[in-house]
Amino acid sequence: MSIELVKQWQDNPDSVTADQIDEALQSMKLLMPTGANQCLYGALSSIKTGSDSNVAVLVQRYEKQV
Amino acid sequence: MKLGKGIKGVHGLYLARTAGENTTNQQALPYTGNRLLNTLFKHGNYPTWTIGNGVYVDDATEIEGTFAPIRHWVHFSPIFNDGYGSFVGNFFLDRFDPYELIGYGPDDGDARVIKMYGSGYLWDNTYYDNEDADRAGSFTGYSDDHALCKVVSNSTVPLIDGTTTMSNTGLWSRHEWTQRVYIPTTAGSVTVGARVKISADDKLRPLNFVGISTTQVDSNDELYVNYTAIGESNPTYTLPTGTLTTTGSNNQGKYNWNGLSSHPDDEPSSPPNGTHTKYHMPETVHVVEHAFLDQDNFEEFQLIEFTFVPVRSVGETFNHANFNIFFAENASNMNADLEADGELTGGFQVFDPYVKFNF
């Protein structure tokens, strides 16, 4: 699950590889782009590009909508 | 075959769109001709989270996710959330009742409803401060530089300066989808419209407003704006209209309706497919509000439309205008407390926008 990967990254960024993030982003496209999933997509994208200060808010928003 | 109540299109107006169509001056992309293209939001492209401002594509490449365009439409948002990318918030819905969410995936050729929503938060990014209410405050003119894009796109505050904060209820950041159209010089007026909806279960937060607008620029780089907006019932504010200028004690001319350039001479800085439109941060803006409507009257799709007389002082054979579908989000609605409450921003649904020329 992508959310678990994001949370793993929050706990320990070094434990998640760039390939895992890319794979998770690809898998998101198989899901419906609900509000929750768009937040999760944003979190994964933010990790990928290094704008990672947004991740906590996006995870919080995901969990409220899921 | 799909069943259910479809949204009636406005195809009868297409005849007017083709009158006087320009076929000789199409090098300056992203002009799309004197009609809107991809008004039904077909082709499967599905932007999510972030996208480059003003980037234009017209090819058939189908892209979903970050930096995914909508074919023939260019996006603007001053809320940078990914370094060079700025916030994009939209869903696509089926055009048939009950207007179900459409997934990522191959283009099936069906028309879609676009539903724009707000950011709800002043996202962080690597380079550009979204919390700086007077970001690019001293700049006016045209630029490709994101650092010269103001974060405040609409304002009722007389003077924005270094003491103004992004908690001020008189400030808005506006994101929008835009197409540029040629206007035949023989057209006496232009009518624009769309079918729009704000569903009962996803009303706009107080102070947010949405709508359609047109922008033009004259030879003095003064901006001309026409719009119809939809917002809360009995709003507590009045958007500034008339001629807004910039003086020592009032800079509303700089902080209202800035965004993507509507100047006809913008030179593309990239090959045509991928061309991007510059920012225009004006100093003087002429604003006409055609209506400010109550969102409670839009729980089902309704037509909104206005007619304006185009500015004549720019352009040789043809005049130009940008047509915009916008979501203006109040600065006070983009904060962590509302985020913690899980309050949604509201959603603005749009189907089949159009432009027609009146001769």
Short mmCIF file of C-alpha atoms in Angstrom, two decimals:
data_model
loop_
_atom_site.label_atom_id
_atom_site.label_comp_id
_atom_site.label_asym_id
_atom_site.label_seq_id
_atom_site.Cartn_x
_atom_site.Cartn_y
_atom_site.Cartn_z
CA MET A 1 0.00 0.00 0.00
CA SER A 2 1.26 3.43 -0.93
CA ILE A 3 0.19 4.98 2.36
CA GLU A 4 2.29 2.48 4.22
CA LEU A 5 5.26 3.35 2.07
CA VAL A 6 4.76 7.04 2.81
CA LYS A 7 4.53 6.36 6.53
CA GLN A 8 7.63 4.22 6.33
CA TRP A 9 9.36 7.18 4.70
CA GLN A 10 8.12 9.47 7.48
CA ASP A 11 9.63 7.13 10.06
CA ASN A 12 12.88 6.64 8.22
CA PRO A 13 13.45 8.32 4.86
CA ASP A 14 16.52 6.22 4.20
CA SER A 15 14.49 3.04 4.27
CA VAL A 16 12.60 3.93 1.09
CA THR A 17 14.16 3.87 -2.35
CA ALA A 18 13.41 6.10 -5.32
CA ASP A 19 12.31 3.02 -7.27
CA GLN A 20 9.75 2.20 -4.60
CA ILE A 21 8.32 5.72 -4.82
CA ASP A 22 8.15 5.53 -8.61
CA GLU A 23 6.45 2.15 -8.42
CA ALA A 24 3.93 3.48 -5.90
CA LEU A 25 3.17 6.49 -8.10
CA GLN A 26 2.51 4.19 -11.04
CA SER A 27 0.23 2.01 -8.95
CA MET A 28 -1.76 5.06 -7.89
CA LYS A 29 -2.89 5.49 -11.48
CA LEU A 30 -4.75 2.21 -11.22
CA LEU A 31 -6.87 3.65 -8.42
CA MET A 32 -9.69 6.14 -8.67
CA PRO A 33 -8.43 9.73 -8.26
CA THR A 34 -10.55 10.42 -5.22
CA GLY A 35 -9.67 13.29 -2.94
CA ALA A 36 -7.86 10.90 -0.62
CA ASN A 37 -5.91 9.31 -3.42
CA GLN A 38 -4.98 12.67 -4.90
CA CYS A 39 -3.55 13.60 -1.51
CA LEU A 40 -1.58 10.39 -1.44
CA TYR A 41 -0.37 11.03 -4.97
CA GLY A 42 0.77 14.46 -3.82
CA ALA A 43 2.60 12.98 -0.85
CA LEU A 44 4.47 10.50 -3.02
CA SER A 45 5.28 13.23 -5.54
CA SER A 46 6.53 15.50 -2.79
CA ILE A 47 8.85 12.79 -1.52
CA LYS A 48 10.09 12.18 -5.04
CA THR A 49 10.92 15.82 -5.69
CA GLY A 50 12.13 16.78 -2.24
CA SER A 51 9.30 19.18 -1.34
CA ASP A 52 8.76 16.87 1.56
CA SER A 53 7.59 19.40 4.13
CA ASN A 54 4.13 18.95 2.57
CA VAL A 55 3.99 15.23 3.27
CA ALA A 56 2.63 15.39 6.82
CA VAL A 57 -0.29 17.61 5.80
CA LEU A 58 -1.07 15.43 2.80
CA VAL A 59 -1.06 12.28 4.92
CA GLN A 60 -3.32 13.98 7.44
CA ARG A 61 -5.66 15.03 4.64
CA TYR A 62 -5.59 11.49 3.18
CA GLU A 63 -6.55 9.94 6.49
CA LYS A 64 -9.46 12.30 6.99
CA GLN A 65 -10.88 11.51 3.57
CA VAL A 66 -10.24 7.80 3.23
CA MET B 1 -24.25 2.85 -23.75
CA LYS B 2 -24.72 5.17 -20.83
CA LEU B 3 -28.05 5.95 -19.34
CA GLY B 4 -29.09 8.88 -17.26
CA LYS B 5 -29.62 12.57 -17.58
CA GLY B 6 -27.00 14.15 -19.77
CA ILE B 7 -25.97 17.75 -19.65
CA LYS B 8 -27.26 19.57 -22.65
CA GLY B 9 -24.42 20.98 -24.66
CA VAL B 10 -24.32 24.28 -26.50
CA HIS B 11 -23.28 23.00 -29.87
CA GLY B 12 -25.66 25.29 -31.69
CA LEU B 13 -23.31 28.08 -30.88
CA TYR B 14 -20.42 26.50 -32.70
CA LEU B 15 -21.61 28.02 -35.93
CA ALA B 16 -20.89 31.44 -34.53
CA ARG B 17 -17.48 30.35 -33.35
CA THR B 18 -16.26 29.57 -36.82
CA ALA B 19 -17.29 32.85 -38.37
CA GLY B 20 -14.22 34.82 -39.30
CA GLU B 21 -11.88 32.09 -38.16
CA ASN B 22 -8.23 32.96 -38.53
CA THR B 23 -6.18 30.56 -40.60
CA THR B 24 -3.12 32.63 -41.43
CA ASN B 25 -1.67 33.79 -38.13
CA GLN B 26 -1.35 30.68 -36.04
CA GLN B 27 2.35 30.63 -35.29
CA ALA B 28 2.08 32.28 -31.92
CA LEU B 29 0.91 29.37 -29.88
CA PRO B 30 -0.85 28.91 -27.49
CA TYR B 31 -3.55 30.69 -29.43
CA THR B 32 -6.19 28.19 -30.26
CA GLY B 33 -8.12 30.07 -32.93
CA ASN B 34 -11.26 32.03 -32.44
CA ARG B 35 -13.06 29.24 -30.65
CA LEU B 36 -12.38 27.17 -27.61
CA LEU B 37 -10.96 23.72 -28.10
CA ASN B 38 -11.45 20.63 -25.99
CA THR B 39 -14.42 22.22 -24.29
CA LEU B 40 -15.62 18.77 -23.30
CA PHE B 41 -12.34 17.91 -21.57
CA LYS B 42 -11.85 14.71 -23.52
CA HIS B 43 -8.54 12.96 -24.17
CA GLY B 44 -7.97 11.41 -20.77
CA ASN B 45 -5.26 13.75 -19.49
CA TYR B 46 -5.61 14.04 -15.71
CA PRO B 47 -3.47 16.58 -13.85
CA THR B 48 -2.95 15.88 -10.19
CA TRP B 49 -1.23 17.86 -7.45
CA THR B 50 1.14 20.06 -9.44
CA ILE B 51 1.64 21.40 -12.95
CA GLY B 52 3.71 24.01 -14.75
CA ASN B 53 2.04 27.38 -15.19
CA GLY B 54 1.01 28.31 -18.70
CA VAL B 55 2.31 25.17 -20.40
CA TYR B 56 0.43 24.41 -23.58
CA VAL B 57 0.09 21.07 -25.33
CA ASP B 58 -2.00 20.14 -28.31
CA ASP B 59 -0.80 16.64 -29.06
CA ALA B 60 -2.50 13.37 -28.31
CA THR B 61 -0.16 12.22 -25.58
CA GLU B 62 -2.21 11.08 -22.63
CA ILE B 63 -0.65 11.88 -19.28
CA GLU B 64 -1.94 11.47 -15.77
CA GLY B 65 -0.49 12.73 -12.52
CA THR B 66 1.99 15.50 -11.87
CA PHE B 67 2.75 17.89 -14.70
CA ALA B 68 -0.03 16.38 -16.78
CA PRO B 69 -1.68 19.01 -18.96
CA ILE B 70 -5.21 19.28 -20.25
CA ARG B 71 -4.95 19.48 -23.99
CA HIS B 72 -5.47 23.02 -25.36
CA TRP B 73 -5.90 24.51 -21.87
CA VAL B 74 -3.17 26.24 -19.89
CA HIS B 75 -3.11 26.38 -16.14
CA PHE B 76 -2.27 29.16 -13.72
CA SER B 77 -1.84 29.03 -9.98
CA PRO B 78 0.35 31.23 -7.79
CA ILE B 79 0.56 28.56 -5.07
CA PHE B 80 3.83 26.80 -5.81
CA ASN B 81 3.87 23.38 -4.20
CA ASP B 82 6.64 21.55 -5.98
CA GLY B 83 9.51 23.86 -6.77
CA TYR B 84 8.63 24.81 -10.31
CA GLY B 85 5.13 23.36 -10.27
CA SER B 86 2.07 25.02 -8.81
CA PHE B 87 -1.04 23.62 -7.19
CA VAL B 88 -3.66 22.08 -9.43
CA GLY B 89 -6.92 20.85 -7.94
CA ASN B 90 -9.44 19.13 -10.11
CA PHE B 91 -11.45 16.00 -10.64
CA PHE B 92 -13.13 14.86 -13.81
CA LEU B 93 -16.69 13.61 -13.60
CA ASP B 94 -18.96 11.73 -15.94
CA ARG B 95 -21.28 14.03 -17.83
CA PHE B 96 -24.24 11.87 -16.90
CA ASP B 97 -26.21 12.01 -13.70
CA PRO B 98 -25.06 11.10 -11.05
CA TYR B 99 -21.82 12.55 -12.43
CA GLU B 100 -19.55 9.88 -11.06
CA LEU B 101 -15.84 10.35 -10.65
CA ILE B 102 -13.83 9.24 -13.67
CA GLY B 103 -10.60 7.38 -13.12
CA TYR B 104 -7.18 7.69 -14.61
CA GLY B 105 -6.93 5.59 -17.69
CA PRO B 106 -7.26 5.42 -21.42
CA ASP B 107 -9.26 8.04 -23.23
CA ASP B 108 -12.64 6.62 -24.07
CA GLY B 109 -13.65 9.68 -26.05
CA ASP B 110 -16.42 10.67 -23.67
CA ALA B 111 -17.03 14.21 -22.56
CA ARG B 112 -16.12 15.01 -18.98
CA VAL B 113 -17.13 17.60 -16.41
CA ILE B 114 -14.18 19.35 -14.79
CA LYS B 115 -14.52 20.00 -11.07
CA MET B 116 -12.03 22.47 -9.64
CA TYR B 117 -11.30 22.65 -5.95
CA GLY B 118 -9.14 24.81 -3.74
CA SER B 119 -5.73 24.27 -2.24
CA GLY B 120 -6.82 24.61 1.38
CA TYR B 121 -3.24 25.18 2.40
CA LEU B 122 -0.25 27.36 1.53
CA TRP B 123 1.99 24.56 0.42
CA ASP B 124 5.70 24.65 0.83
CA ASN B 125 8.14 24.50 -2.04
CA THR B 126 11.82 24.82 -2.67
CA TYR B 127 12.05 28.35 -4.00
CA TYR B 128 8.97 30.57 -3.77
CA ASP B 129 7.34 31.81 -0.57
CA ASN B 130 3.58 31.31 -0.69
CA GLU B 131 3.22 33.03 2.68
CA ASP B 132 4.67 36.31 1.43
CA ALA B 133 1.58 38.39 0.66
CA ASP B 134 3.63 40.98 -1.20
CA ARG B 135 5.69 38.46 -3.14
CA ALA B 136 6.88 40.19 -6.31
CA GLY B 137 5.27 43.32 -4.92
CA SER B 138 7.53 45.74 -6.75
CA PHE B 139 7.25 44.01 -10.12
CA THR B 140 4.89 44.94 -12.91
CA GLY B 141 5.09 43.70 -16.47
CA TYR B 142 5.63 40.37 -18.20
CA SER B 143 7.92 37.61 -17.05
CA ASP B 144 8.71 33.91 -17.21
CA ASP B 145 10.14 34.04 -13.70
CA HIS B 146 8.02 32.35 -11.04
CA ALA B 147 9.62 34.61 -8.44
CA LEU B 148 7.89 37.52 -10.17
CA CYS B 149 4.46 35.94 -9.86
CA LYS B 150 2.43 37.52 -7.08
CA VAL B 151 0.78 35.07 -4.68
CA VAL B 152 -2.18 37.44 -4.26
CA SER B 153 -4.34 37.44 -7.37
CA ASN B 154 -7.38 39.30 -6.06
CA SER B 155 -7.70 41.77 -3.21
CA THR B 156 -10.12 44.07 -1.46
CA VAL B 157 -7.28 45.45 0.69
CA PRO B 158 -6.38 48.99 -0.42
CA LEU B 159 -2.64 48.61 0.12
CA ILE B 160 -0.64 45.39 0.31
CA ASP B 161 2.88 45.76 1.68
CA GLY B 162 5.42 43.92 3.79
CA THR B 163 3.15 44.02 6.83
CA THR B 164 0.27 42.26 5.08
CA THR B 165 -0.13 38.61 5.99
CA MET B 166 -1.73 35.68 4.22
CA SER B 167 -4.29 35.37 6.99
CA ASN B 168 -6.00 38.53 5.74
CA THR B 169 -9.60 37.89 4.68
CA GLY B 170 -9.29 40.49 1.91
CA LEU B 171 -6.82 38.46 -0.16
CA TRP B 172 -7.32 35.66 -2.65
CA SER B 173 -5.08 33.34 -4.66
CA ARG B 174 -6.78 32.36 -7.89
CA HIS B 175 -6.08 29.30 -9.96
CA GLU B 176 -7.59 28.87 -13.37
CA TRP B 177 -7.66 27.09 -16.72
CA THR B 178 -7.23 29.36 -19.72
CA GLN B 179 -7.49 29.42 -23.48
CA ARG B 180 -6.62 32.32 -25.73
CA VAL B 181 -8.94 33.15 -28.59
CA TYR B 182 -8.72 35.40 -31.61
CA ILE B 183 -11.52 37.91 -31.89
CA PRO B 184 -12.48 38.93 -35.42
CA THR B 185 -12.22 42.68 -35.80
CA THR B 186 -15.71 42.71 -37.24
CA ALA B 187 -17.17 41.27 -34.06
CA GLY B 188 -19.01 43.98 -32.18
CA SER B 189 -19.12 41.99 -28.99
CA VAL B 190 -18.16 38.65 -27.55
CA THR B 191 -20.30 36.30 -25.50
CA VAL B 192 -18.78 33.69 -23.22
CA GLY B 193 -20.44 31.12 -21.04
CA ALA B 194 -20.47 27.66 -19.53
CA ARG B 195 -22.72 25.28 -17.67
CA VAL B 196 -21.67 25.26 -14.06
CA LYS B 197 -22.64 23.61 -10.80
CA ILE B 198 -21.76 23.75 -7.11
CA SER B 199 -23.23 20.65 -5.56
CA ALA B 200 -25.12 20.77 -2.29
CA ASP B 201 -22.63 18.44 -0.63
CA ASP B 202 -19.58 20.42 -1.69
CA LYS B 203 -20.36 24.10 -1.28
CA LEU B 204 -17.66 26.71 -1.40
CA ARG B 205 -16.13 27.75 1.86
CA PRO B 206 -17.19 31.27 2.85
CA LEU B 207 -15.05 33.88 1.06
CA ASN B 208 -14.08 31.54 -1.77
CA PHE B 209 -15.51 32.50 -5.14
CA VAL B 210 -15.42 30.92 -8.60
CA GLY B 211 -16.48 31.79 -12.10
CA ILE B 212 -15.54 32.58 -15.66
CA SER B 213 -13.64 35.60 -16.89
CA THR B 214 -12.00 37.15 -19.91
CA THR B 215 -8.80 39.16 -19.93
CA GLN B 216 -7.36 41.45 -22.56
CA VAL B 217 -4.50 43.90 -22.60
CA ASP B 218 -4.14 47.19 -24.41
CA SER B 219 -1.08 48.91 -25.89
CA ASN B 220 -0.27 50.45 -22.50
CA ASP B 221 -0.27 47.01 -20.89
CA GLU B 222 -3.39 47.86 -18.97
CA LEU B 223 -5.52 44.82 -18.28
CA TYR B 224 -9.22 44.59 -19.09
CA VAL B 225 -11.22 42.01 -17.15
CA ASN B 226 -14.81 40.87 -17.47
CA TYR B 227 -16.17 38.24 -15.15
CA THR B 228 -19.14 36.53 -13.61
CA ALA B 229 -18.50 35.06 -10.19
CA ILE B 230 -20.33 32.70 -7.87
CA GLY B 231 -19.87 32.69 -4.12
CA GLU B 232 -21.62 32.54 -0.80
CA SER B 233 -25.08 33.93 -0.20
CA ASN B 234 -24.97 37.52 0.99
CA PRO B 235 -21.21 37.94 0.80
CA THR B 236 -19.56 40.22 3.33
CA TYR B 237 -17.26 41.72 0.73
CA THR B 238 -17.47 43.49 -2.60
CA LEU B 239 -14.78 42.88 -5.19
CA PRO B 240 -13.26 46.09 -6.55
CA THR B 241 -14.43 47.09 -10.02
CA GLY B 242 -13.84 49.98 -12.36
CA THR B 243 -10.33 51.22 -13.03
CA LEU B 244 -7.90 49.99 -10.38
CA THR B 245 -4.60 51.82 -10.33
CA THR B 246 -1.40 51.77 -8.34
CA THR B 247 -0.44 54.72 -6.16
CA GLY B 248 1.47 55.19 -2.94
CA SER B 249 -1.59 54.54 -0.83
CA ASN B 250 -3.47 52.06 -2.98
CA ASN B 251 -2.10 49.22 -5.06
CA GLN B 252 -5.23 47.31 -6.02
CA GLY B 253 -4.20 47.68 -9.65
CA LYS B 254 -1.31 45.32 -9.00
CA TYR B 255 -3.19 42.80 -6.90
CA ASN B 256 -6.33 42.12 -8.90
CA TRP B 257 -6.63 39.70 -11.80
CA ASN B 258 -2.92 39.26 -12.43
CA GLY B 259 -2.10 35.89 -13.95
CA LEU B 260 -1.17 34.60 -17.37
CA SER B 261 -0.49 37.12 -20.08
CA SER B 262 -3.16 37.96 -22.61
CA HIS B 263 -0.70 39.97 -24.69
CA PRO B 264 -0.77 38.98 -28.36
CA ASP B 265 2.97 39.34 -28.85
CA ASP B 266 4.13 36.80 -26.31
CA GLU B 267 6.97 34.89 -27.84
CA PRO B 268 7.09 31.21 -27.06
CA SER B 269 10.28 30.20 -25.32
CA SER B 270 9.95 26.54 -26.22
CA PRO B 271 8.88 24.56 -29.25
CA PRO B 272 5.19 24.96 -29.99
CA ASN B 273 4.09 21.83 -28.15
CA GLY B 274 5.21 22.80 -24.69
CA THR B 275 5.10 26.52 -25.26
CA HIS B 276 4.33 28.42 -22.13
CA THR B 277 2.62 31.71 -21.59
CA LYS B 278 4.30 34.40 -19.55
CA TYR B 279 2.93 35.96 -16.42
CA HIS B 280 1.41 39.41 -16.62
CA MET B 281 1.56 41.44 -13.46
CA PRO B 282 -0.27 44.64 -14.41
CA GLU B 283 -0.25 48.01 -12.74
CA THR B 284 -3.66 49.17 -13.94
CA VAL B 285 -6.72 46.97 -14.37
CA HIS B 286 -10.15 47.81 -15.75
CA VAL B 287 -12.67 45.47 -14.17
CA VAL B 288 -16.28 44.77 -15.08
CA GLU B 289 -18.29 42.47 -12.87
CA HIS B 290 -21.27 41.17 -14.81
CA ALA B 291 -22.75 39.32 -11.86
CA PHE B 292 -21.88 37.92 -8.47
CA LEU B 293 -24.23 34.99 -8.03
CA ASP B 294 -25.41 32.94 -5.07
CA GLN B 295 -23.96 29.44 -5.02
CA ASP B 296 -27.21 28.10 -3.60
CA ASN B 297 -28.78 28.60 -7.03
CA PHE B 298 -26.26 26.27 -8.69
CA GLU B 299 -26.92 22.93 -7.06
CA GLU B 300 -27.80 21.68 -10.53
CA PHE B 301 -26.08 22.71 -13.75
CA GLN B 302 -27.03 26.20 -14.82
CA LEU B 303 -25.84 28.35 -17.68
CA ILE B 304 -23.82 31.44 -16.87
CA GLU B 305 -23.00 33.84 -19.65
CA PHE B 306 -21.93 37.40 -20.24
CA THR B 307 -21.25 39.62 -23.22
CA PHE B 308 -18.51 42.23 -23.47
CA VAL B 309 -17.17 44.66 -26.03
CA PRO B 310 -13.56 43.75 -26.78
CA VAL B 311 -10.66 46.12 -26.42
CA ARG B 312 -9.55 47.37 -29.80
CA SER B 313 -6.16 48.93 -29.24
CA VAL B 314 -4.04 45.80 -29.47
CA GLY B 315 -3.72 43.53 -32.45
CA GLU B 316 -3.53 44.16 -36.10
CA THR B 317 -5.87 41.95 -38.02
CA PHE B 318 -7.20 40.19 -34.98
CA ASN B 319 -7.83 41.06 -31.38
CA HIS B 320 -7.33 38.56 -28.63
CA ALA B 321 -8.73 37.55 -25.29
CA ASN B 322 -8.01 34.95 -22.68
CA PHE B 323 -10.98 32.93 -21.53
CA ASN B 324 -10.60 31.68 -17.96
CA ILE B 325 -12.36 29.26 -15.65
CA PHE B 326 -11.27 30.21 -12.16
CA PHE B 327 -11.31 29.22 -8.51
CA ALA B 328 -10.41 32.10 -6.21
CA GLU B 329 -9.49 30.90 -2.76
CA ASN B 330 -9.43 33.27 0.16
CA ALA B 331 -6.07 33.49 1.92
CA SER B 332 -7.71 32.92 5.29
CA ASN B 333 -9.04 29.61 3.99
CA MET B 334 -5.56 28.26 3.36
CA ASN B 335 -4.40 27.58 6.89
CA ALA B 336 -3.48 24.70 9.15
CA ASP B 337 -6.47 25.04 11.48
CA LEU B 338 -8.97 24.47 8.71
CA GLU B 339 -6.76 21.67 7.50
CA ALA B 340 -6.94 20.02 10.90
CA ASP B 341 -10.73 20.32 10.86
CA GLY B 342 -10.83 18.50 7.54
CA GLU B 343 -13.07 21.15 6.02
CA LEU B 344 -13.27 20.90 2.25
CA THR B 345 -12.72 23.91 0.03
CA GLY B 346 -15.79 23.39 -2.12
CA GLY B 347 -15.91 22.39 -5.75
CA PHE B 348 -16.73 24.22 -8.97
CA GLN B 349 -18.06 22.02 -11.77
CA VAL B 350 -17.85 23.27 -15.36
CA PHE B 351 -19.09 21.75 -18.58
CA ASP B 352 -18.72 22.89 -22.18
CA PRO B 353 -17.53 26.46 -21.90
CA TYR B 354 -17.92 28.47 -25.08
CA VAL B 355 -17.09 31.71 -26.83
CA LYS B 356 -19.16 33.20 -29.60
CA PHE B 357 -18.84 36.39 -31.58
CA ASN B 358 -21.64 38.79 -32.27
CA PHE B 359 -21.50 40.66 -35.58
#
